[in-house]
Amino acid sequence: LIRIMKYGLASMVMGAVVWGISTQIGGLFEGGLAENIGGIFILVIAGVGCYLLLTFMTGAVRTQELKSLLKRK
């Protein structure tokens, strides 16, 4: 249950970060296709990076578990 709460915290903070960034780069979504793709790329990278960082910081994901998942069998 604690682990689920840590994932929830990470997702809420990620949402706030993505929302905050989107308010700052809102002008990118008023341009052409290249600007739209660039804006979405920025939001996705920021969201993924923030979520991964927070899951490691809160201890929701342990590095040993990640190593075992990535290990070839």
mmCIF file of N, CA and C in Angstrom:
data_model
loop_
_atom_site.group_PDB
_atom_site.id
_atom_site.type_symbol
_atom_site.label_atom_id
_atom_site.label_comp_id
_atom_site.label_asym_id
_atom_site.label_seq_id
_atom_site.Cartn_x
_atom_site.Cartn_y
_atom_site.Cartn_z
ATOM 1 N N LEU A 1 0.830 -1.201 0.000
ATOM 2 C CA LEU A 1 0.000 0.000 0.000
ATOM 3 C C LEU A 1 0.875 1.267 0.000
ATOM 4 N N ILE A 2 1.961 1.225 0.770
ATOM 5 C CA ILE A 2 2.866 2.379 0.801
ATOM 6 C C ILE A 2 3.491 2.600 -0.569
ATOM 7 N N ARG A 3 3.826 1.513 -1.219
ATOM 8 C CA ARG A 3 4.447 1.615 -2.545
ATOM 9 C C ARG A 3 3.481 2.240 -3.553
ATOM 10 N N ILE A 4 2.214 1.867 -3.472
ATOM 11 C CA ILE A 4 1.209 2.442 -4.375
ATOM 12 C C ILE A 4 1.073 3.938 -4.112
ATOM 13 N N MET A 5 1.149 4.323 -2.856
ATOM 14 C CA MET A 5 1.067 5.746 -2.528
ATOM 15 C C MET A 5 2.275 6.505 -3.082
ATOM 16 N N LYS A 6 3.423 5.865 -3.100
ATOM 17 C CA LYS A 6 4.619 6.502 -3.661
ATOM 18 C C LYS A 6 4.470 6.698 -5.164
ATOM 19 N N TYR A 7 3.903 5.694 -5.842
ATOM 20 C CA TYR A 7 3.635 5.850 -7.273
ATOM 21 C C TYR A 7 2.617 6.961 -7.512
ATOM 22 N N GLY A 8 1.613 7.035 -6.665
ATOM 23 C CA GLY A 8 0.609 8.093 -6.778
ATOM 24 C C GLY A 8 1.214 9.470 -6.591
ATOM 25 N N LEU A 9 2.089 9.599 -5.595
ATOM 26 C CA LEU A 9 2.767 10.871 -5.369
ATOM 27 C C LEU A 9 3.606 11.254 -6.578
ATOM 28 N N ALA A 10 4.350 10.293 -7.112
ATOM 29 C CA ALA A 10 5.185 10.573 -8.282
ATOM 30 C C ALA A 10 4.332 11.014 -9.473
ATOM 31 N N SER A 11 3.179 10.376 -9.670
ATOM 32 C CA SER A 11 2.338 10.743 -10.813
ATOM 33 C C SER A 11 1.684 12.112 -10.617
ATOM 34 N N MET A 12 1.322 12.448 -9.374
ATOM 35 C CA MET A 12 0.736 13.774 -9.133
ATOM 36 C C MET A 12 1.760 14.884 -9.346
ATOM 37 N N VAL A 13 2.981 14.670 -8.876
ATOM 38 C CA VAL A 13 4.024 15.675 -9.077
ATOM 39 C C VAL A 13 4.359 15.789 -10.558
ATOM 40 N N MET A 14 4.409 14.652 -11.250
ATOM 41 C CA MET A 14 4.670 14.672 -12.690
ATOM 42 C C MET A 14 3.589 15.481 -13.408
ATOM 43 N N GLY A 15 2.335 15.252 -13.048
ATOM 44 C CA GLY A 15 1.246 16.006 -13.664
ATOM 45 C C GLY A 15 1.379 17.496 -13.433
ATOM 46 N N ALA A 16 1.760 17.878 -12.218
ATOM 47 C CA ALA A 16 1.943 19.298 -11.912
ATOM 48 C C ALA A 16 3.100 19.895 -12.711
ATOM 49 N N VAL A 17 4.176 19.136 -12.843
ATOM 50 C CA VAL A 17 5.336 19.619 -13.612
ATOM 51 C C VAL A 17 4.968 19.789 -15.085
ATOM 52 N N VAL A 18 4.299 18.792 -15.643
ATOM 53 C CA VAL A 18 3.905 18.874 -17.059
ATOM 54 C C VAL A 18 2.926 20.019 -17.268
ATOM 55 N N TRP A 19 1.990 20.189 -16.350
ATOM 56 C CA TRP A 19 1.046 21.298 -16.465
ATOM 57 C C TRP A 19 1.781 22.637 -16.396
ATOM 58 N N GLY A 20 2.715 22.761 -15.442
ATOM 59 C CA GLY A 20 3.467 24.003 -15.314
ATOM 60 C C GLY A 20 4.276 24.323 -16.554
ATOM 61 N N ILE A 21 4.911 23.317 -17.108
ATOM 62 C CA ILE A 21 5.691 23.530 -18.327
ATOM 63 C C ILE A 21 4.771 23.896 -19.490
ATOM 64 N N SER A 22 3.617 23.243 -19.563
ATOM 65 C CA SER A 22 2.699 23.516 -20.679
ATOM 66 C C SER A 22 2.182 24.950 -20.646
ATOM 67 N N THR A 23 2.036 25.524 -19.444
ATOM 68 C CA THR A 23 1.603 26.922 -19.384
ATOM 69 C C THR A 23 2.701 27.862 -19.874
ATOM 70 N N GLN A 24 3.948 27.443 -19.736
ATOM 71 C CA GLN A 24 5.065 28.282 -20.158
ATOM 72 C C GLN A 24 5.346 28.171 -21.660
ATOM 73 N N ILE A 25 5.070 27.014 -22.240
ATOM 74 C CA ILE A 25 5.376 26.820 -23.661
ATOM 75 C C ILE A 25 4.105 26.766 -24.506
ATOM 76 N N GLY A 26 3.023 27.289 -23.975
ATOM 77 C CA GLY A 26 1.740 27.250 -24.673
ATOM 78 C C GLY A 26 1.784 27.830 -26.076
ATOM 79 N N GLY A 27 2.673 28.786 -26.315
ATOM 80 C CA GLY A 27 2.787 29.402 -27.622
ATOM 81 C C GLY A 27 3.233 28.433 -28.704
ATOM 82 N N LEU A 28 3.916 27.361 -28.314
ATOM 83 C CA LEU A 28 4.375 26.387 -29.307
ATOM 84 C C LEU A 28 3.201 25.664 -29.962
ATOM 85 N N PHE A 29 2.094 25.579 -29.248
ATOM 86 C CA PHE A 29 0.950 24.842 -29.776
ATOM 87 C C PHE A 29 0.047 25.696 -30.658
ATOM 88 N N GLU A 30 0.424 26.939 -30.847
ATOM 89 C CA GLU A 30 -0.344 27.814 -31.719
ATOM 90 C C GLU A 30 0.283 27.921 -33.106
ATOM 91 N N GLY A 31 1.448 27.314 -33.287
ATOM 92 C CA GLY A 31 2.156 27.396 -34.554
ATOM 93 C C GLY A 31 1.816 26.228 -35.464
ATOM 94 N N GLY A 32 2.775 25.885 -36.293
ATOM 95 C CA GLY A 32 2.591 24.806 -37.249
ATOM 96 C C GLY A 32 2.870 23.441 -36.651
ATOM 97 N N LEU A 33 2.957 22.479 -37.541
ATOM 98 C CA LEU A 33 3.152 21.095 -37.130
ATOM 99 C C LEU A 33 4.470 20.891 -36.386
ATOM 100 N N ALA A 34 5.538 21.516 -36.863
ATOM 101 C CA ALA A 34 6.848 21.353 -36.224
ATOM 102 C C ALA A 34 6.837 21.878 -34.794
ATOM 103 N N GLU A 35 6.192 23.017 -34.578
ATOM 104 C CA GLU A 35 6.096 23.570 -33.228
ATOM 105 C C GLU A 35 5.268 22.673 -32.319
ATOM 106 N N ASN A 36 4.174 22.140 -32.845
ATOM 107 C CA ASN A 36 3.336 21.232 -32.055
ATOM 108 C C ASN A 36 4.105 19.982 -31.647
ATOM 109 N N ILE A 37 4.818 19.406 -32.578
ATOM 110 C CA ILE A 37 5.608 18.204 -32.277
ATOM 111 C C ILE A 37 6.701 18.537 -31.262
ATOM 112 N N GLY A 38 7.338 19.685 -31.416
ATOM 113 C CA GLY A 38 8.364 20.102 -30.461
ATOM 114 C C GLY A 38 7.802 20.285 -29.058
ATOM 115 N N GLY A 39 6.635 20.882 -28.956
ATOM 116 C CA GLY A 39 5.998 21.079 -27.657
ATOM 117 C C GLY A 39 5.621 19.765 -26.999
ATOM 118 N N ILE A 40 5.071 18.865 -27.776
ATOM 119 C CA ILE A 40 4.709 17.549 -27.235
ATOM 120 C C ILE A 40 5.959 16.798 -26.805
ATOM 121 N N PHE A 41 7.014 16.886 -27.599
ATOM 122 C CA PHE A 41 8.283 16.226 -27.253
ATOM 123 C C PHE A 41 8.813 16.749 -25.917
ATOM 124 N N ILE A 42 8.789 18.046 -25.725
ATOM 125 C CA ILE A 42 9.254 18.646 -24.467
ATOM 126 C C ILE A 42 8.427 18.130 -23.296
ATOM 127 N N LEU A 43 7.113 18.094 -23.460
ATOM 128 C CA LEU A 43 6.243 17.643 -22.373
ATOM 129 C C LEU A 43 6.450 16.168 -22.046
ATOM 130 N N VAL A 44 6.613 15.347 -23.062
ATOM 131 C CA VAL A 44 6.804 13.910 -22.830
ATOM 132 C C VAL A 44 8.137 13.657 -22.130
ATOM 133 N N ILE A 45 9.200 14.286 -22.603
ATOM 134 C CA ILE A 45 10.517 14.093 -21.984
ATOM 135 C C ILE A 45 10.501 14.586 -20.536
ATOM 136 N N ALA A 46 9.895 15.729 -20.296
ATOM 137 C CA ALA A 46 9.821 16.257 -18.932
ATOM 138 C C ALA A 46 9.006 15.332 -18.035
ATOM 139 N N GLY A 47 7.891 14.821 -18.535
ATOM 140 C CA GLY A 47 7.050 13.933 -17.747
ATOM 141 C C GLY A 47 7.729 12.626 -17.412
ATOM 142 N N VAL A 48 8.333 12.002 -18.393
ATOM 143 C CA VAL A 48 9.017 10.721 -18.165
ATOM 144 C C VAL A 48 10.194 10.920 -17.219
ATOM 145 N N GLY A 49 10.990 11.945 -17.457
ATOM 146 C CA GLY A 49 12.146 12.201 -16.593
ATOM 147 C C GLY A 49 11.738 12.477 -15.159
ATOM 148 N N CYS A 50 10.723 13.290 -14.984
ATOM 149 C CA CYS A 50 10.242 13.626 -13.646
ATOM 150 C C CYS A 50 9.712 12.384 -12.943
ATOM 151 N N TYR A 51 8.921 11.587 -13.632
ATOM 152 C CA TYR A 51 8.330 10.385 -13.026
ATOM 153 C C TYR A 51 9.409 9.381 -12.620
ATOM 154 N N LEU A 52 10.362 9.142 -13.503
ATOM 155 C CA LEU A 52 11.435 8.199 -13.178
ATOM 156 C C LEU A 52 12.259 8.688 -11.999
ATOM 157 N N LEU A 53 12.603 9.953 -12.003
ATOM 158 C CA LEU A 53 13.379 10.514 -10.907
ATOM 159 C C LEU A 53 12.637 10.387 -9.586
ATOM 160 N N LEU A 54 11.361 10.708 -9.592
ATOM 161 C CA LEU A 54 10.586 10.653 -8.354
ATOM 162 C C LEU A 54 10.350 9.232 -7.865
ATOM 163 N N THR A 55 10.175 8.275 -8.771
ATOM 164 C CA THR A 55 9.988 6.901 -8.308
ATOM 165 C C THR A 55 11.257 6.372 -7.663
ATOM 166 N N PHE A 56 12.417 6.785 -8.152
ATOM 167 C CA PHE A 56 13.661 6.381 -7.513
ATOM 168 C C PHE A 56 13.884 7.137 -6.205
ATOM 169 N N MET A 57 13.563 8.417 -6.183
ATOM 170 C CA MET A 57 13.759 9.217 -4.971
ATOM 171 C C MET A 57 12.864 8.757 -3.824
ATOM 172 N N THR A 58 11.633 8.378 -4.129
ATOM 173 C CA THR A 58 10.713 7.952 -3.076
ATOM 174 C C THR A 58 10.936 6.501 -2.669
ATOM 175 N N GLY A 59 11.664 5.757 -3.473
ATOM 176 C CA GLY A 59 11.900 4.354 -3.159
ATOM 177 C C GLY A 59 10.824 3.434 -3.692
ATOM 178 N N ALA A 60 9.945 3.938 -4.543
ATOM 179 C CA ALA A 60 8.905 3.090 -5.134
ATOM 180 C C ALA A 60 9.531 2.034 -6.032
ATOM 181 N N VAL A 61 10.620 2.387 -6.682
ATOM 182 C CA VAL A 61 11.371 1.439 -7.507
ATOM 183 C C VAL A 61 12.762 1.330 -6.909
ATOM 184 N N ARG A 62 13.193 0.118 -6.709
ATOM 185 C CA ARG A 62 14.531 -0.112 -6.175
ATOM 186 C C ARG A 62 15.458 -0.466 -7.337
ATOM 187 N N THR A 63 16.689 0.001 -7.257
ATOM 188 C CA THR A 63 17.624 -0.233 -8.360
ATOM 189 C C THR A 63 17.871 -1.725 -8.564
ATOM 190 N N GLN A 64 17.851 -2.497 -7.498
ATOM 191 C CA GLN A 64 18.063 -3.940 -7.620
ATOM 192 C C GLN A 64 16.938 -4.580 -8.439
ATOM 193 N N GLU A 65 15.699 -4.145 -8.225
ATOM 194 C CA GLU A 65 14.571 -4.667 -8.997
ATOM 195 C C GLU A 65 14.708 -4.310 -10.472
ATOM 196 N N LEU A 66 15.140 -3.096 -10.730
ATOM 197 C CA LEU A 66 15.310 -2.662 -12.117
ATOM 198 C C LEU A 66 16.410 -3.466 -12.796
ATOM 199 N N LYS A 67 17.494 -3.719 -12.095
ATOM 200 C CA LYS A 67 18.587 -4.516 -12.653
ATOM 201 C C LYS A 67 18.108 -5.938 -12.974
ATOM 202 N N SER A 68 17.305 -6.511 -12.106
ATOM 203 C CA SER A 68 16.825 -7.866 -12.343
ATOM 204 C C SER A 68 15.860 -7.913 -13.523
ATOM 205 N N LEU A 69 15.101 -6.840 -13.742
ATOM 206 C CA LEU A 69 14.211 -6.806 -14.892
ATOM 207 C C LEU A 69 14.982 -6.663 -16.200
ATOM 208 N N LEU A 70 16.077 -5.922 -16.160
ATOM 209 C CA LEU A 70 16.853 -5.685 -17.370
ATOM 210 C C LEU A 70 17.872 -6.793 -17.666
ATOM 211 N N LYS A 71 18.086 -7.643 -16.683
ATOM 212 C CA LYS A 71 19.071 -8.708 -16.830
ATOM 213 C C LYS A 71 18.576 -9.758 -17.819
ATOM 214 N N ARG A 72 19.447 -10.173 -18.697
ATOM 215 C CA ARG A 72 19.102 -11.218 -19.654
ATOM 216 C C ARG A 72 19.151 -12.568 -18.982
ATOM 217 N N LYS A 73 18.246 -13.405 -19.367
ATOM 218 C CA LYS A 73 18.197 -14.742 -18.772
ATOM 219 C C LYS A 73 18.732 -15.780 -19.714
#
